[in-house]
XYZ file of C-alpha atoms in Angstrom:
460
model
C 75.870 14.873 -44.423
C 74.144 12.892 -41.642
C 71.083 14.476 -40.024
C 71.202 14.429 -36.217
C 68.545 12.220 -34.620
C 66.356 13.931 -32.033
C 66.774 12.338 -28.559
C 63.078 11.392 -28.617
C 63.625 9.277 -31.748
C 66.983 7.831 -30.694
C 67.077 4.039 -30.195
C 69.448 3.080 -27.322
C 71.407 -0.206 -27.351
C 69.316 -3.271 -26.549
C 70.700 -3.666 -23.012
C 69.819 -0.067 -22.097
C 66.486 -0.344 -23.877
C 65.518 -3.323 -21.725
C 66.804 -1.841 -18.443
C 65.204 1.573 -18.880
C 61.976 0.014 -20.177
C 61.760 -2.288 -17.156
C 62.230 0.715 -14.888
C 59.149 2.355 -16.398
C 57.159 -0.858 -15.891
C 58.223 -1.032 -12.246
C 57.389 2.632 -11.697
C 53.821 2.253 -12.945
C 52.974 -1.352 -12.035
C 51.500 -0.749 -8.580
C 49.358 2.122 -9.865
C 48.296 0.137 -12.928
C 46.876 -2.797 -10.982
C 45.308 -0.588 -8.286
C 42.262 0.379 -10.412
C 41.072 -3.175 -11.215
C 41.791 -4.148 -7.600
C 39.656 -1.289 -6.267
C 36.761 -1.764 -8.692
C 36.773 -5.559 -8.542
C 37.110 -5.535 -4.761
C 34.200 -3.121 -4.340
C 32.044 -5.375 -6.542
C 33.145 -8.417 -4.502
C 34.257 -10.293 -7.613
C 35.736 -13.773 -7.122
C 39.515 -14.126 -7.225
C 39.468 -15.602 -10.746
C 37.573 -12.592 -12.137
C 39.853 -10.204 -10.255
C 42.915 -11.878 -11.773
C 41.262 -11.654 -15.218
C 40.723 -7.890 -14.769
C 44.374 -7.412 -13.823
C 45.807 -9.310 -16.812
C 43.359 -7.570 -19.172
C 44.446 -4.232 -17.751
C 48.156 -4.975 -18.218
C 47.559 -6.158 -21.787
C 45.690 -2.989 -22.808
C 48.174 -0.817 -20.855
C 50.893 -2.224 -23.112
C 48.898 -1.769 -26.315
C 47.911 1.780 -25.339
C 51.536 2.666 -24.539
C 52.718 1.322 -27.897
C 50.051 3.355 -29.714
C 51.051 6.527 -27.858
C 54.824 6.104 -28.321
C 55.094 4.628 -31.824
C 51.847 5.949 -33.287
C 50.111 5.410 -36.603
C 48.354 7.901 -38.849
C 46.755 10.514 -36.512
C 46.923 8.356 -33.393
C 49.727 8.796 -30.850
C 51.779 11.787 -29.698
C 55.021 9.889 -30.472
C 56.482 10.963 -27.132
C 57.742 8.840 -24.175
C 54.345 8.438 -22.494
C 53.196 5.402 -20.473
C 49.439 4.792 -20.508
C 47.478 3.329 -17.612
C 44.004 3.209 -16.055
C 42.989 6.576 -14.640
C 42.122 6.936 -10.959
C 39.577 9.601 -11.948
C 37.197 6.862 -13.120
C 37.382 4.743 -9.950
C 34.531 6.264 -7.952
C 32.048 6.470 -10.868
C 32.875 2.906 -11.946
C 32.390 1.556 -8.415
C 28.984 3.235 -8.266
C 27.988 1.965 -11.702
C 29.293 -1.513 -10.939
C 27.590 -1.876 -7.560
C 24.340 0.013 -8.177
C 23.963 0.721 -11.878
C 24.261 -2.474 -13.917
C 27.560 -4.204 -13.086
C 30.546 -4.614 -15.389
C 28.491 -4.530 -18.646
C 27.220 -1.039 -17.717
C 30.760 0.074 -16.878
C 32.062 -1.114 -20.236
C 29.196 0.501 -22.141
C 29.949 3.877 -20.563
C 33.715 3.415 -21.117
C 33.221 2.754 -24.848
C 31.059 5.872 -25.244
C 33.612 7.936 -23.304
C 36.379 6.692 -25.625
C 34.381 7.715 -28.690
C 33.750 11.136 -27.138
C 37.476 11.636 -26.476
C 38.292 10.798 -30.101
C 35.673 13.253 -31.374
C 36.668 16.030 -28.972
C 40.436 15.652 -29.486
C 40.769 18.194 -32.368
C 38.750 20.881 -30.586
C 39.849 20.311 -27.004
C 42.511 23.004 -27.247
C 39.739 25.592 -27.475
C 38.339 24.403 -24.142
C 41.627 24.543 -22.251
C 40.927 28.016 -20.886
C 38.225 26.395 -18.744
C 40.828 24.034 -17.235
C 43.519 26.282 -15.749
C 45.720 25.081 -12.864
C 42.998 26.285 -10.484
C 40.559 23.679 -11.849
C 42.967 20.851 -12.660
C 44.792 21.157 -9.338
C 41.502 21.118 -7.415
C 40.259 18.057 -9.306
C 43.516 16.120 -8.786
C 43.411 17.014 -5.071
C 39.840 15.670 -4.845
C 40.855 12.480 -6.670
C 43.566 11.789 -4.108
C 41.400 12.641 -1.094
C 38.427 10.597 -2.318
C 40.654 7.524 -2.780
C 42.168 7.663 0.715
C 39.153 5.910 2.320
C 39.835 3.008 -0.069
C 43.357 2.717 1.333
C 41.925 2.928 4.852
C 39.523 0.043 4.205
C 42.359 -2.014 2.729
C 44.562 -1.303 5.752
C 41.803 -2.533 8.074
C 41.485 -5.810 6.171
C 39.135 -5.000 3.284
C 35.418 -4.231 3.354
C 33.393 -7.209 4.543
C 36.377 -8.974 6.112
C 35.557 -10.896 9.302
C 38.614 -9.456 11.041
C 38.059 -5.897 9.754
C 40.008 -3.454 11.918
C 42.017 -6.176 13.689
C 45.302 -4.850 15.114
C 47.326 -7.347 13.074
C 45.850 -5.958 9.842
C 46.727 -2.387 10.766
C 50.166 -3.489 11.960
C 50.913 -5.088 8.573
C 49.704 -1.962 6.768
C 51.865 0.228 9.016
C 54.878 -2.011 8.325
C 54.409 -1.645 4.558
C 53.935 2.127 4.891
C 57.119 2.440 6.983
C 59.013 0.256 4.500
C 57.933 2.381 1.529
C 58.999 5.553 3.331
C 62.314 4.007 4.394
C 63.149 2.841 0.872
C 62.178 6.208 -0.546
C 64.392 8.032 1.946
C 67.453 5.806 2.379
C 67.700 3.381 -0.566
C 69.726 4.029 -3.742
C 68.068 6.184 -6.390
C 66.862 3.277 -8.520
C 65.131 1.526 -5.589
C 63.691 4.761 -4.241
C 61.829 5.246 -7.513
C 60.093 1.891 -7.072
C 59.568 2.171 -3.315
C 55.866 1.278 -3.560
C 56.596 -1.906 -5.490
C 59.347 -2.842 -3.017
C 56.918 -2.271 -0.131
C 54.235 -4.480 -1.700
C 56.731 -7.252 -2.544
C 58.338 -7.365 0.912
C 54.956 -6.934 2.597
C 53.620 -9.937 0.696
C 56.673 -12.001 1.697
C 56.105 -11.099 5.361
C 52.334 -11.692 5.157
C 52.542 -15.247 3.813
C 53.989 -16.936 6.948
C 51.318 -15.243 9.087
C 48.463 -16.656 7.012
C 47.311 -13.417 5.380
C 47.496 -14.650 1.765
C 45.572 -17.370 -0.053
C 47.269 -18.536 -3.253
C 44.652 -21.114 -4.223
C 43.701 -19.025 -7.258
C 47.300 -19.019 -8.470
C 47.370 -22.822 -8.739
C 44.146 -22.787 -10.777
C 45.200 -19.986 -13.163
C 46.562 -20.747 -16.628
C 50.154 -19.968 -17.503
C 49.201 -18.303 -20.795
C 45.952 -16.667 -21.815
C 44.452 -13.656 -23.560
C 41.589 -11.360 -22.708
C 38.675 -12.014 -25.064
C 36.241 -9.253 -26.082
C 33.200 -8.799 -23.832
C 34.250 -11.584 -21.447
C 31.783 -10.339 -18.802
C 28.855 -9.893 -21.196
C 27.588 -7.562 -23.896
C 28.003 -3.884 -22.920
C 24.911 -2.107 -21.595
C 24.423 1.607 -22.265
C 22.764 3.480 -19.379
C 22.353 7.254 -19.767
C 23.293 8.015 -16.144
C 26.443 5.876 -16.328
C 27.442 7.468 -19.630
C 26.909 10.993 -18.224
C 29.188 10.223 -15.286
C 31.882 8.711 -17.523
C 31.777 11.684 -19.904
C 32.724 13.930 -16.979
C 35.615 11.562 -16.300
C 36.582 11.810 -19.989
C 36.995 15.586 -19.640
C 39.158 15.083 -16.565
C 41.379 12.493 -18.269
C 41.742 14.645 -21.393
C 42.929 17.501 -19.208
C 45.305 15.188 -17.344
C 46.775 13.754 -20.553
C 47.141 17.215 -22.102
C 49.125 18.446 -19.113
C 51.343 15.357 -19.185
C 51.973 15.641 -22.933
C 52.968 19.289 -22.589
C 55.233 18.502 -19.622
C 56.967 15.634 -21.468
C 57.351 17.842 -24.528
C 59.174 20.429 -22.429
C 61.406 17.785 -20.793
C 62.392 16.148 -24.072
C 62.848 19.273 -26.161
C 59.976 18.390 -28.510
C 57.242 20.769 -27.466
C 53.689 19.565 -27.859
C 51.741 21.381 -30.588
C 47.993 21.434 -31.264
C 48.303 18.601 -33.788
C 50.442 16.376 -31.537
C 48.120 17.091 -28.605
C 45.144 16.064 -30.713
C 46.977 12.917 -31.846
C 47.812 12.043 -28.240
C 44.231 12.566 -27.073
C 42.928 10.571 -30.027
C 45.186 7.693 -28.911
C 43.689 8.050 -25.417
C 40.211 7.680 -26.882
C 41.146 4.630 -28.949
C 42.786 2.990 -25.914
C 39.702 3.686 -23.811
C 37.483 2.034 -26.448
C 39.829 -0.971 -26.440
C 39.499 -0.983 -22.649
C 35.721 -1.251 -22.889
C 35.970 -4.054 -25.446
C 38.711 -6.042 -23.695
C 37.282 -5.905 -20.155
C 39.237 -3.046 -18.613
C 38.858 0.690 -18.004
C 39.576 4.262 -19.284
C 43.206 5.131 -20.057
C 45.320 8.226 -19.613
C 48.981 9.246 -19.393
C 50.630 8.115 -16.140
C 52.062 11.096 -14.280
C 54.573 9.024 -12.288
C 56.277 7.995 -15.535
C 56.353 11.602 -16.690
C 58.308 12.321 -13.520
C 60.591 9.362 -14.264
C 61.462 10.851 -17.676
C 62.462 14.053 -15.921
C 64.527 12.288 -13.239
C 66.410 9.907 -15.542
C 66.671 12.296 -18.508
C 66.195 9.299 -20.794
C 64.134 10.923 -23.528
C 63.754 8.134 -26.106
C 60.181 7.125 -26.901
C 61.515 3.705 -27.881
C 62.477 3.066 -24.251
C 58.857 3.565 -23.231
C 57.709 1.525 -26.234
C 59.875 -1.305 -24.869
C 58.015 -1.006 -21.554
C 54.758 -1.258 -23.511
C 55.957 -4.531 -25.046
C 56.791 -5.862 -21.571
C 53.309 -4.943 -20.328
C 51.749 -6.848 -23.230
C 53.757 -9.934 -22.239
C 52.680 -9.572 -18.591
C 49.070 -9.305 -19.749
C 49.379 -12.686 -21.467
C 50.342 -14.428 -18.197
C 47.161 -15.039 -16.128
C 49.127 -16.749 -13.368
C 50.889 -13.461 -12.665
C 47.527 -11.719 -12.439
C 46.390 -14.319 -9.925
C 49.480 -13.614 -7.780
C 48.650 -9.909 -7.715
C 45.001 -10.671 -6.885
C 46.186 -12.713 -3.883
C 48.040 -9.772 -2.280
C 46.459 -9.228 1.186
C 44.372 -6.077 1.588
C 46.504 -4.642 4.439
C 49.606 -4.779 2.221
C 47.765 -2.802 -0.439
C 46.470 -0.446 2.263
C 49.941 0.552 3.426
C 51.067 1.176 -0.154
C 47.762 2.846 -1.062
C 48.184 5.499 1.623
C 51.364 6.578 -0.149
C 49.997 6.236 -3.698
C 46.735 8.079 -3.141
C 48.339 10.638 -0.867
C 50.831 11.322 -3.651
C 47.945 11.994 -6.042
C 46.546 14.559 -3.596
C 49.993 16.123 -3.218
C 50.190 16.445 -7.024
C 47.006 18.494 -6.878
C 48.535 20.765 -4.241
C 51.609 21.169 -6.444
C 49.391 22.286 -9.337
C 47.540 24.710 -7.047
C 50.897 26.230 -6.035
C 50.923 27.868 -9.501
C 47.695 29.727 -8.688
C 47.515 33.272 -7.307
C 45.229 33.314 -4.246
C 45.730 36.962 -3.295
C 42.858 39.434 -3.575
C 40.559 37.221 -5.641
C 37.912 34.497 -5.378
C 40.195 31.544 -6.113
C 40.183 30.330 -2.470
C 36.381 30.154 -2.684
C 36.542 28.086 -5.872
C 38.875 25.557 -4.246
C 37.044 25.497 -0.900
C 33.557 24.913 -2.294
C 34.724 22.439 -4.946
C 36.589 20.317 -2.396
C 33.608 20.497 -0.009
C 31.137 19.368 -2.693
C 33.555 16.680 -3.884
C 34.119 15.268 -0.392
C 30.452 15.383 0.631
C 29.472 11.996 -0.876
C 32.752 10.520 0.379
C 32.024 11.495 3.975
C 28.237 10.959 3.784
C 27.641 8.204 1.173
C 23.827 8.367 1.513
C 23.542 12.132 1.158
C 21.841 11.886 -2.275
C 19.805 8.750 -1.537
C 16.531 10.575 -2.197
C 17.526 11.778 -5.672
C 16.962 10.043 -9.050
C 19.421 7.328 -10.092
C 21.004 9.404 -12.862
C 21.709 12.224 -10.393
C 23.193 9.802 -7.861
C 25.490 8.240 -10.455
C 26.986 11.645 -11.312
C 26.972 13.341 -7.890
C 27.765 10.347 -5.666
C 31.200 10.356 -7.285
C 33.194 12.957 -5.395
C 35.443 13.360 -8.446
C 32.583 14.098 -10.853
C 30.844 16.409 -8.377
C 34.034 18.282 -7.534
C 35.086 18.633 -11.164
C 31.739 20.057 -12.266
C 31.714 22.454 -9.318
C 35.275 23.659 -10.009
C 34.523 24.295 -13.698
C 31.292 26.198 -12.979
C 32.772 28.306 -10.167
C 35.862 29.126 -12.238
C 33.598 30.338 -15.051
C 31.459 32.318 -12.593
C 34.334 34.071 -10.855
C 37.108 34.181 -13.437
C 35.446 34.368 -16.852
C 32.959 37.159 -16.184
C 33.697 40.895 -15.866
C 34.050 41.871 -12.179
C 31.574 44.243 -10.578
C 32.841 47.741 -9.941
C 34.307 48.025 -6.467
C 34.498 44.241 -5.963
C 37.490 42.567 -4.371
C 38.522 41.238 -7.771
C 38.222 44.586 -9.486
C 40.358 46.234 -6.820
C 42.996 43.491 -6.780
C 46.322 44.825 -7.963
C 47.070 43.455 -11.413
C 44.235 40.908 -11.402
C 41.655 41.949 -13.944
C 38.884 39.743 -15.261
C 37.424 38.396 -12.050
C 40.726 37.690 -10.300
C 41.669 34.845 -12.611
C 44.869 33.098 -11.736
C 47.970 33.918 -13.673
C 47.985 32.219 -17.032
C 44.317 31.295 -17.130
C 43.889 32.633 -20.653
C 47.364 31.633 -21.805
C 48.096 28.482 -23.787
C 48.879 25.477 -21.573
C 52.413 25.444 -23.017
C 53.062 28.805 -21.386
C 51.633 27.638 -18.055
C 53.888 24.601 -17.946
């Protein structure tokens, strides 16, 4: 008698494997290269270094995806999960890179964060009650909002550009934005799922004749190459940088946990404590590899989780095939140089959609929260305010010590810490007699949102 193969473990025919795997690569590519572009651009790295960051990122994206999908020993959830650089680390890494020791300090903090994720993986389930949808939704909303100024600077021509704010820059960004929206609305389903990539590709084609792009770095780049460990120098370990990255590690662990549970529900293989721990442990290992091979922290990519749900292709081997493709792309430095040559306004038009989508994901998570007769609106309001303060007023903490600035000048770190503390204050302490929370119908325990003490599986 033949035992039926679970859809997650099924291996489709080679033609389907390649087509579906390529679709996952296309769905995540723009988001994958955005992090090295943002960090490298903020540090004003030369084009060659920027191209190196992009190819290193793609290489480790592929390795991390293979670890998560195929797995070995206690590493990998063995679910269809694509791994990529997390946006949650962008603001802290920009601050560390520009003011706290450059790329070596970034990589030192990334390696420590990866080790922390590996150590915390088995016990993280016990901490999940401190990360209900109220907290995670608020943090994701802050991530999206804090990245929007980056897209705005790109649209205007890039920080430091001589023609910053020129009408032609904004016109090109608006064209790309309109193209992305048009493809998403009117194109066939397959193209609509890769609308951002289509917008960047067509935008680049339009920008070239008008002199926006400089492809000199592409001619100088090698056809084949590999990222070597510690290319930018031996890692440096600064306490303030590590503290900031550890906060990011908590955010990424929460993000990956939610994605693993969601994929488990979609595929019919529900995530259990052991598989969650294995998935988080793979996250930690990939993040350590990122610090060694000149890239950044890794997490599950939410857009590919959505793609699994839309296509209903549940095989982890499809996503493993996309991981193999990413490894190949990471071995082609010339391709990285092409991406590095994309004009800032093109990225700005696409970035408005990408980062706005991140913020919208946070709002979608907050839609699960009960805001009636409790203090949850206060938690969201104050957390977003504290998170956006350094974004709107970058010098607000200029008089504080460096370690404090590294943590609090990141709107994501500041907002995350505030959301956790306020959620504990209002929702994990007994309410005072006669308080709004105590009187709220059916909302005991400080007006906590529905499901705050339930396992994450039940929330999803």
